[in-house]
């Protein structure tokens, strides 16, 4: 119990090792909302679609915007739902970092969902998409990141240059 236990569970959830599944499933029943969120994130990263209903049930209806975002992440990762709500959250300062983290996690399995968002009318979204592609470290995202190098917005082009440099470094 306490902050150390929460940090340890978060580390286990981020590792996404199949051996952690029983612990994460058990923690979905925790009385603590932050623990349930961490457990849900770990199960989502494991990628088992059979866990979607348990995750949605554990997080309940309504709840905080952050909990809703976790459910959107679950739907995108485990049932190929659109990533639009996660991308929209990039424009909300309170949710931006959480949404970016989820999008980074999705690049490897849902790259085909990103090109439409790389053409978003909002330069801030295109900039964040470029950053997400680079942070994901998936060489398959290189061609999409390269397309953003010629974006008319200089911040987007700079973010794309960083992403391309990161992605090229992963292929060496």
Tab-separated table of C-alpha atoms in Angstrom:
chain	number	residue	atom	x	y	z
A	1	UNK	CA	0.000	0.000	0.000
A	2	UNK	CA	1.008	3.602	-0.461
A	3	UNK	CA	2.933	5.510	-3.075
A	4	UNK	CA	5.607	2.836	-3.452
A	5	UNK	CA	2.989	0.173	-4.185
A	6	UNK	CA	1.323	2.423	-6.766
A	7	UNK	CA	4.680	3.083	-8.430
A	8	UNK	CA	5.493	-0.635	-8.467
A	9	UNK	CA	2.136	-1.495	-10.021
A	10	UNK	CA	2.637	1.236	-12.616
A	11	UNK	CA	6.026	-0.244	-13.513
A	12	UNK	CA	4.496	-3.715	-13.855
A	13	UNK	CA	1.691	-2.297	-16.016
A	14	UNK	CA	4.157	-0.530	-18.319
A	15	UNK	CA	6.206	-3.709	-18.845
A	16	UNK	CA	3.185	-5.416	-20.373
A	17	UNK	CA	4.435	-8.914	-19.584
A	18	UNK	CA	1.847	-11.679	-19.834
A	19	UNK	CA	2.880	-12.934	-16.391
A	20	UNK	CA	1.472	-9.737	-14.877
A	21	UNK	CA	-2.054	-10.369	-16.211
A	22	UNK	CA	-3.441	-12.079	-13.058
A	23	UNK	CA	-2.204	-9.232	-10.840
A	24	UNK	CA	-3.600	-6.581	-13.188
A	25	UNK	CA	-6.971	-8.343	-13.423
A	26	UNK	CA	-7.136	-8.542	-9.628
A	27	UNK	CA	-6.316	-4.843	-9.288
A	28	UNK	CA	-9.231	-3.917	-11.556
A	29	UNK	CA	-11.374	-4.566	-8.476
A	30	UNK	CA	-9.411	-2.153	-6.274
A	31	UNK	CA	-11.316	0.476	-4.318
A	32	UNK	CA	-8.742	3.009	-5.514
A	33	UNK	CA	-9.582	4.639	-8.861
A	34	UNK	CA	-5.904	5.358	-9.695
A	35	UNK	CA	-5.037	1.684	-9.099
A	36	UNK	CA	-7.901	0.586	-11.370
A	37	UNK	CA	-6.642	2.954	-14.078
A	38	UNK	CA	-3.086	1.624	-13.828
A	39	UNK	CA	-4.330	-1.966	-13.947
A	40	UNK	CA	-6.496	-1.161	-16.962
A	41	UNK	CA	-3.568	0.464	-18.769
A	42	UNK	CA	-1.437	-2.624	-18.166
A	43	UNK	CA	-4.132	-4.952	-19.474
A	44	UNK	CA	-4.625	-2.757	-22.518
A	45	UNK	CA	-0.899	-2.903	-23.279
A	46	UNK	CA	-1.069	-6.702	-23.073
A	47	UNK	CA	-3.443	-6.497	-26.027
A	48	UNK	CA	-6.007	-9.151	-25.043
A	49	UNK	CA	-9.397	-8.140	-26.499
A	50	UNK	CA	-11.095	-10.496	-24.020
A	51	UNK	CA	-10.232	-8.002	-21.257
A	52	UNK	CA	-12.139	-5.077	-22.830
A	53	UNK	CA	-15.406	-5.711	-21.005
A	54	UNK	CA	-13.646	-6.156	-17.654
A	55	UNK	CA	-11.741	-2.904	-18.186
A	56	UNK	CA	-14.879	-0.973	-19.140
A	57	UNK	CA	-16.748	-2.409	-16.152
A	58	UNK	CA	-13.932	-1.573	-13.727
A	59	UNK	CA	-13.721	2.009	-14.944
A	60	UNK	CA	-17.496	2.429	-14.828
A	61	UNK	CA	-19.618	4.977	-16.577
A	62	UNK	CA	-18.946	8.658	-16.470
A	63	UNK	CA	-15.996	9.321	-14.223
A	64	UNK	CA	-13.157	11.726	-14.824
A	65	UNK	CA	-12.047	12.785	-18.282
A	66	UNK	CA	-8.867	10.785	-17.671
A	67	UNK	CA	-10.840	7.606	-16.990
A	68	UNK	CA	-12.896	8.174	-20.134
A	69	UNK	CA	-9.631	8.530	-22.055
A	70	UNK	CA	-8.433	5.181	-20.662
A	71	UNK	CA	-11.629	3.569	-21.985
A	72	UNK	CA	-11.029	5.199	-25.383
A	73	UNK	CA	-7.482	3.809	-25.335
A	74	UNK	CA	-8.869	0.368	-24.508
A	75	UNK	CA	-11.357	0.522	-27.360
A	76	UNK	CA	-8.703	1.702	-29.822
A	77	UNK	CA	-6.161	-0.938	-28.794
A	78	UNK	CA	-8.439	-3.891	-28.137
A	79	UNK	CA	-11.263	-3.454	-30.640
A	80	UNK	CA	-9.770	-1.267	-33.395
A	81	UNK	CA	-12.067	1.633	-32.520
A	82	UNK	CA	-11.113	5.013	-34.004
A	83	UNK	CA	-8.398	7.046	-32.298
A	84	UNK	CA	-10.227	10.339	-32.883
A	85	UNK	CA	-11.086	10.949	-29.224
A	86	UNK	CA	-7.457	10.392	-28.202
A	87	UNK	CA	-6.292	12.826	-30.883
A	88	UNK	CA	-8.912	15.385	-29.798
A	89	UNK	CA	-7.605	15.109	-26.239
A	90	UNK	CA	-4.260	16.462	-27.458
A	91	UNK	CA	-5.929	19.880	-27.530
A	92	UNK	CA	-6.963	19.675	-23.878
A	93	UNK	CA	-4.068	20.731	-21.634
A	94	UNK	CA	-5.179	18.480	-18.728
A	95	UNK	CA	-5.330	15.397	-20.962
A	96	UNK	CA	-2.578	16.111	-23.485
A	97	UNK	CA	0.232	14.109	-21.870
A	98	UNK	CA	-2.032	11.146	-21.138
A	99	UNK	CA	-3.356	11.153	-24.714
A	100	UNK	CA	0.170	11.419	-26.164
A	101	UNK	CA	1.274	8.433	-24.120
A	102	UNK	CA	-1.635	6.350	-25.349
A	103	UNK	CA	-1.054	7.387	-28.957
A	104	UNK	CA	2.637	6.454	-28.654
A	105	UNK	CA	1.518	3.018	-27.468
A	106	UNK	CA	-0.841	2.711	-30.444
A	107	UNK	CA	1.605	3.539	-33.248
A	108	UNK	CA	2.944	-0.009	-33.441
A	109	UNK	CA	-0.469	-1.644	-33.778
A	110	UNK	CA	-2.598	1.120	-35.316
A	111	UNK	CA	-0.245	3.083	-37.602
A	112	UNK	CA	-2.849	3.057	-40.370
A	113	UNK	CA	-5.097	5.253	-38.196
A	114	UNK	CA	-2.553	8.092	-38.035
A	115	UNK	CA	-2.263	9.510	-41.607
A	116	UNK	CA	-5.629	11.277	-41.457
A	117	UNK	CA	-4.572	12.998	-38.231
A	118	UNK	CA	-1.213	13.985	-39.740
A	119	UNK	CA	-3.323	16.129	-42.097
A	120	UNK	CA	-5.467	17.687	-39.351
A	121	UNK	CA	-6.277	21.357	-39.963
A	122	UNK	CA	-4.905	22.214	-36.504
A	123	UNK	CA	-1.121	22.609	-36.543
A	124	UNK	CA	-0.913	21.692	-32.841
A	125	UNK	CA	-2.429	18.285	-33.616
A	126	UNK	CA	-0.051	17.726	-36.545
A	127	UNK	CA	2.904	18.717	-34.325
A	128	UNK	CA	1.826	16.286	-31.619
A	129	UNK	CA	1.288	13.519	-34.175
A	130	UNK	CA	4.838	14.066	-35.442
A	131	UNK	CA	6.148	13.859	-31.877
A	132	UNK	CA	4.096	10.722	-31.213
A	133	UNK	CA	5.491	9.020	-34.320
A	134	UNK	CA	9.055	9.751	-33.238
A	135	UNK	CA	8.542	8.774	-29.620
A	136	UNK	CA	7.000	5.458	-30.645
A	137	UNK	CA	10.288	4.445	-32.223
A	138	UNK	CA	8.608	2.245	-34.825
A	139	UNK	CA	10.567	2.375	-38.099
A	140	UNK	CA	7.308	1.739	-39.968
A	141	UNK	CA	6.251	5.293	-38.996
A	142	UNK	CA	9.212	6.862	-40.808
A	143	UNK	CA	7.450	7.493	-44.118
A	144	UNK	CA	4.548	9.255	-42.396
A	145	UNK	CA	6.914	11.384	-40.316
A	146	UNK	CA	8.824	12.308	-43.479
A	147	UNK	CA	5.620	13.636	-45.054
A	148	UNK	CA	5.343	16.125	-42.209
A	149	UNK	CA	8.816	17.535	-42.920
A	150	UNK	CA	7.293	19.829	-45.556
A	151	UNK	CA	4.400	21.024	-43.390
A	152	UNK	CA	3.790	24.760	-43.835
A	153	UNK	CA	3.861	25.260	-40.057
A	154	UNK	CA	7.460	25.514	-38.836
A	155	UNK	CA	6.724	23.900	-35.460
A	156	UNK	CA	5.224	20.891	-37.207
A	157	UNK	CA	8.196	20.655	-39.574
A	158	UNK	CA	10.638	20.852	-36.634
A	159	UNK	CA	8.717	18.158	-34.736
A	160	UNK	CA	8.786	16.023	-37.885
A	161	UNK	CA	12.549	16.545	-38.211
A	162	UNK	CA	13.006	15.338	-34.624
A	163	UNK	CA	10.768	12.347	-35.308
A	164	UNK	CA	12.607	11.439	-38.505
A	165	UNK	CA	15.971	11.680	-36.725
A	166	UNK	CA	14.730	9.393	-33.930
A	167	UNK	CA	13.239	6.907	-36.353
A	168	UNK	CA	16.297	6.818	-38.595
A	169	UNK	CA	18.445	6.195	-35.518
A	170	UNK	CA	16.323	3.125	-34.687
A	171	UNK	CA	16.983	1.617	-38.121
A	172	UNK	CA	20.783	1.902	-37.887
